[in-house]
XYZ file of C-alpha atoms in Angstrom:
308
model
C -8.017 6.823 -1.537
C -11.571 8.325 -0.622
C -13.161 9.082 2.752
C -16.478 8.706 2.969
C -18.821 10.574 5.938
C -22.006 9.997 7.464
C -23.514 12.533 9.881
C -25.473 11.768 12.313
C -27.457 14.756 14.188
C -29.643 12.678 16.034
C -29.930 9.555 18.179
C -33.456 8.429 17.639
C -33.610 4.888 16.053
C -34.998 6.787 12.217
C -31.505 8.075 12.769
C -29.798 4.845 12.631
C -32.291 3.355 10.439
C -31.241 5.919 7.993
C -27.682 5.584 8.396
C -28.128 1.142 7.737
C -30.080 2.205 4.858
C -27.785 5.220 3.596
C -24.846 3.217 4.307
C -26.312 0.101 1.926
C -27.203 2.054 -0.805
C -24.389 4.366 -1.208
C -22.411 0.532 -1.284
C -24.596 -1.229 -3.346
C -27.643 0.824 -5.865
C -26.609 4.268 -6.000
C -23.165 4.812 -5.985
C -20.938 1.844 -7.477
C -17.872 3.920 -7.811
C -17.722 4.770 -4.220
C -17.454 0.682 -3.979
C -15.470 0.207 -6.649
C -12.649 2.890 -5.279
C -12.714 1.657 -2.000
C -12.420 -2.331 -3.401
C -9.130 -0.685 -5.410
C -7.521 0.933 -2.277
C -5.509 -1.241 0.039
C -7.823 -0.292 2.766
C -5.983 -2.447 5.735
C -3.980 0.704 5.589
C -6.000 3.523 6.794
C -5.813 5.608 3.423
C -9.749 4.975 2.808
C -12.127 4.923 5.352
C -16.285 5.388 6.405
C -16.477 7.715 9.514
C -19.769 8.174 11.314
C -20.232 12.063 12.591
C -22.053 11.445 15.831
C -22.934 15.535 16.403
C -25.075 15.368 19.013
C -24.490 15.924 22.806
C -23.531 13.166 24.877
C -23.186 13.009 28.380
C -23.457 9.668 29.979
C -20.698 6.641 29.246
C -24.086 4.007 29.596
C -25.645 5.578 26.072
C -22.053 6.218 24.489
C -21.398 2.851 25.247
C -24.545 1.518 23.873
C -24.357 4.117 20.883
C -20.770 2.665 19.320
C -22.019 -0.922 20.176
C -24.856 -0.233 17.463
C -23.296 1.873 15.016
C -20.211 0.081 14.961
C -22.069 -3.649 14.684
C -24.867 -2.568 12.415
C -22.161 -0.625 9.683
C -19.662 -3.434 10.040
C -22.277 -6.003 8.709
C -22.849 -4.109 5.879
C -18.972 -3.714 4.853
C -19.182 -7.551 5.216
C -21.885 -8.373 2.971
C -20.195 -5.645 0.576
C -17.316 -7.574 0.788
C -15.497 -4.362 2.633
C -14.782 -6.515 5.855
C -11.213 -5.005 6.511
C -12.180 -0.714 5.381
C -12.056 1.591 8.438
C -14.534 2.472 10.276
C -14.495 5.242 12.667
C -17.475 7.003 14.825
C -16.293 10.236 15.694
C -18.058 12.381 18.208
C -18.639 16.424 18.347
C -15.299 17.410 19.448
C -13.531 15.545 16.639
C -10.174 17.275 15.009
C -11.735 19.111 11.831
C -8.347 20.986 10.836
C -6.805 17.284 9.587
C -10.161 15.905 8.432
C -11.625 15.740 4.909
C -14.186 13.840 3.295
C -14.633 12.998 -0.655
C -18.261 12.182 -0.408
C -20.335 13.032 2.921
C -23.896 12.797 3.480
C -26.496 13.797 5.773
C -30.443 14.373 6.314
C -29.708 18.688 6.928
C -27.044 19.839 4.997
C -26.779 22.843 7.330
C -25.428 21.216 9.590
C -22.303 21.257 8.203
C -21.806 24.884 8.081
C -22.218 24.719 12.231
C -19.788 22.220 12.985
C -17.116 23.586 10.764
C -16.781 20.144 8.419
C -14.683 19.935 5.286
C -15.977 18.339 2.301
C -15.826 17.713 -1.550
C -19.092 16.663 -2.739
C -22.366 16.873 -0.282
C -25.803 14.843 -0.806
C -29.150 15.060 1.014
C -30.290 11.746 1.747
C -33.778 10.918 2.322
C -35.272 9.694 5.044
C -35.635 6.015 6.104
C -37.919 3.823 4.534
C -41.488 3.865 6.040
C -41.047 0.196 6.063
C -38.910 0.278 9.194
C -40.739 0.091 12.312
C -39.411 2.325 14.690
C -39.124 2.505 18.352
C -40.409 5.572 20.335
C -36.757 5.619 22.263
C -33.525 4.617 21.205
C -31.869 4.626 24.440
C -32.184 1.555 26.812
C -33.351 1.843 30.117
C -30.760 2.097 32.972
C -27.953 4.447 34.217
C -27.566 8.055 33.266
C -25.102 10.031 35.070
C -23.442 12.502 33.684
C -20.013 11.637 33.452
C -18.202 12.727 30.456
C -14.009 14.230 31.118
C -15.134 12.918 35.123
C -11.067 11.874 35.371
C -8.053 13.332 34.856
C -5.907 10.295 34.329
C -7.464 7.595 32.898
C -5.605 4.270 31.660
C -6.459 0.693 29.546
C -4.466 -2.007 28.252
C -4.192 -3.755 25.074
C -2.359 -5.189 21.981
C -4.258 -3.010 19.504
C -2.829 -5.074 17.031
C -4.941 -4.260 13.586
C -6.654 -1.352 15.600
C -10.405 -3.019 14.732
C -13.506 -1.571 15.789
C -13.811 -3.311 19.352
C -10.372 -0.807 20.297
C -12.070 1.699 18.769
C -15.192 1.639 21.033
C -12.677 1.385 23.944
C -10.210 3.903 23.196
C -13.745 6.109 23.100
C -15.216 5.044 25.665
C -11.582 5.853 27.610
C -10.981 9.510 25.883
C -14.551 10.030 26.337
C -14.307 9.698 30.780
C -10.719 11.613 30.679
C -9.827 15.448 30.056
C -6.566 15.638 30.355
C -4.212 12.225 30.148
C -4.555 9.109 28.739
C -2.068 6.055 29.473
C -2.239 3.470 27.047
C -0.188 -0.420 27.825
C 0.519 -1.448 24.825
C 1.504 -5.193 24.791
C 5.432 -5.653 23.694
C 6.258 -8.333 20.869
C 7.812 -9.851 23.718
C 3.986 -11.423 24.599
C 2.969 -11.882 21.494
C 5.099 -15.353 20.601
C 2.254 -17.396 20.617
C -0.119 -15.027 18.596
C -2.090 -16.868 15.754
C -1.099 -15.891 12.019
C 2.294 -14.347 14.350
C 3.605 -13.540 10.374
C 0.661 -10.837 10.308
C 0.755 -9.243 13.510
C 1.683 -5.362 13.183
C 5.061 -4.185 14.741
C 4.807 -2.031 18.048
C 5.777 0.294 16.569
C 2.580 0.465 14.144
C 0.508 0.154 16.813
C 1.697 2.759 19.064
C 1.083 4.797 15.851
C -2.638 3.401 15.024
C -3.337 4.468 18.735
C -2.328 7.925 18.706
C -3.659 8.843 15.329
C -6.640 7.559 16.305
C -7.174 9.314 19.009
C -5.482 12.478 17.638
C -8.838 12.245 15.562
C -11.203 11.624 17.761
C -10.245 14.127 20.699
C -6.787 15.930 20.004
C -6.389 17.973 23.076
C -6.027 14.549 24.953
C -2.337 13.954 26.125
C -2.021 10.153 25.213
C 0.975 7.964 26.856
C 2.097 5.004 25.297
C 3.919 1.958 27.807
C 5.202 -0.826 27.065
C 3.050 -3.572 28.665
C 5.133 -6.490 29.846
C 2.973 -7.916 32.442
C -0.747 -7.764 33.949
C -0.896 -4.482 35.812
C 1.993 -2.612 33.809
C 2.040 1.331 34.563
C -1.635 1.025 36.445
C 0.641 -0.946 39.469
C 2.729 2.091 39.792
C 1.566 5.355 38.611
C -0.371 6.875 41.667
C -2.064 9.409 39.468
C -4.496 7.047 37.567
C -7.980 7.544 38.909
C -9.735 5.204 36.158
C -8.887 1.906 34.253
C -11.472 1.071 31.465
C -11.544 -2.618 30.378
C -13.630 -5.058 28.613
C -16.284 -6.978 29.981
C -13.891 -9.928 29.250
C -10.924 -8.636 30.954
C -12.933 -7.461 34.170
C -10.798 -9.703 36.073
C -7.892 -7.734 35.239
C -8.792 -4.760 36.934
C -9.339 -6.563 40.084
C -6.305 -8.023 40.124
C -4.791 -4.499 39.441
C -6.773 -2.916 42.255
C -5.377 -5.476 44.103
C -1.752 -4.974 43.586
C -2.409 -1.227 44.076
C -3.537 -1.706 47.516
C -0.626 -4.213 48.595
C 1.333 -1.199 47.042
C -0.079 1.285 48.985
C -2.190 2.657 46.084
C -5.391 4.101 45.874
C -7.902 1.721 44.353
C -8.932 2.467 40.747
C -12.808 3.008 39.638
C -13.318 0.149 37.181
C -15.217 1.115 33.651
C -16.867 -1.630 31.683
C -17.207 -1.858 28.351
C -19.143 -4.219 26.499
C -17.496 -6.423 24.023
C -18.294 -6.149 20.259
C -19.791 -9.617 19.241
C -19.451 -12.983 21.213
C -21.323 -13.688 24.696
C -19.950 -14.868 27.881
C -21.384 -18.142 28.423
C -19.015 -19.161 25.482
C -15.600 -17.330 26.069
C -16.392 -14.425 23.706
C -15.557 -16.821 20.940
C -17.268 -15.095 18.206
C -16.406 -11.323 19.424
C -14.105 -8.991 16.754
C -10.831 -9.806 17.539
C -7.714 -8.882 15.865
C -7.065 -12.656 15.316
C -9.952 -12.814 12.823
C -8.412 -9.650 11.420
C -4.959 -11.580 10.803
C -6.629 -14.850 9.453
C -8.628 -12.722 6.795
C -5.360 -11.146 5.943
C -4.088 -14.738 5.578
C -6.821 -16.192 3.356
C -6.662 -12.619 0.743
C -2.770 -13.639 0.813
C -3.172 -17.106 0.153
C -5.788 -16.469 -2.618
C -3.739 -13.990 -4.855
């Protein structure tokens, strides 16, 4: 088991140029025992894992959502071509849960940084900056909406299998925690819908994913009260619990929420504000078919099976 950190303090594009480069060296030149122990773990569990320290105030769901979208695609690559494609990854923001968190290896640009945010750690090293080779833009952030709108809901709700919690949930469970201060109400699809799943041998039980869920949102923001439902249809508790303010879904389950919005107002409901989240990998035009799905998760599973 190790857990390795990155902090970023930051959010200028030398700061994620340094991470991609940090990142590949500590898995490749620099550090082959790092690799080597996280190749011997059985990292589907999540015993071993890379976290990202995103310390630096955000405000605004547009950059957040733009922020994991990068970090999480441009990190995951790199486990790939390290042959890593299954190890945790997890971007934690500011407000993380540093009583339960420790890493083995963690590094950063200012090691001082530590001392302010309270972080536990074994062994600490000062990376360099990015190679003058990158070019870098003057602005990291794209152009577009920035309201402020960080813990803007009390009761906030998504839906979801979760099945091999993979870093598209991660980016919406976020996302979600990030918009609500004080309850979170998680459908969680019952094996009940699942029959005709793909690789259905490898699918996790409910009860493991109810379990990913909340742990991983016990890490990322632990004063959050987080409800898991059963989800046996469409609209599940977002049809009938009149406190929900806020249902977050993927750009490729926008329908969803308009058909929830709908049933809410037949009910006698107040309509829901809709969050969209962009979907990791894939495009529309094609049915998302090449966005990180837990699917792809199973069949890799499948293939390391068939091969030992």
């Amino acid at each position: 088991m190790v857990r390795i950190g990155f902090v970023l303090d930051q959010i200028d594009s030398l700061d994620i140029d340094w991470l991609n480069e940090t990142v590949y060296n500590v898995l490749t030149r620099d550090h082959h025992s790092l690799k080597k122990l996280l190749q011997q773990d059985n990292y589907t569990s999540s015993s071993s894992a890379i976290d990202i320290l995103l310390l630096v105030k955000i405000d605004s769901t547009f950059h957040l959502d733009d922020l994991l979208g990068k970090i999480y695609s441009n990190v995951r690559e790199i486990l790939m071509q390290k042959d890593l494609p299954l190890l945790p990854l997890n971007v934690l923001l500011g407000n993380f849960n540093r009583h339960d968190l420790y890493w083995d290896h963690i590094f950063v640009l200012e090691p001082t940084i530590l001392v302010k945010y309270d972080i536990q750690f074994g062994t600490i090293e000062k990376f360099k900056g990015a190679s003058d080779s990158i070019i870098h833009s003057a602005n990291h952030h794209p152009v577009g909406n920035d309201s402020k709108d960080q813990n803007k809901y009390s009761v906030c709700a998504l839906g979801g299998t979760f099945d091999h919690i993979h870093d598209g949930h991660k980016i919406l469970l976020t996302m979600s925690a990030f918009l609500t201060s004080k309850r979170l109400i998680v459908g969680l699809t019952d094996e009940e819908l699942l029959v005709n799943k793909k690789y259905k041998e490898y699918l996790e039980s409910f009860s493991d994913r109810k379990n990913n869920v909340i742990n991983f949102i016990r890490i990322l923001k632990p004063q959050l009260h987080v409800e898991i439902i059963p989800l046996h249809d469409v609209c599940g508790p977002t049809g009938t619990v009149p406190e929900i303010e806020c249902l977050i879904v993927s750009r490729e389950t926008v329908k969803g929420g308009d058909f929830v919005n709908k049933t809410r107002k037949e009910r006698g409901l107040s309509q829901l504000d809709i969050v969209v989240v962009n979907v990791l990998g894939g495009n529309e035009q094609d049915g998302w078919k090449e966005k990180l799905s837990s699917t792809e998760v199973r069949k890799i599973l499948a293939r390391e099976t068939d091969s030992n």
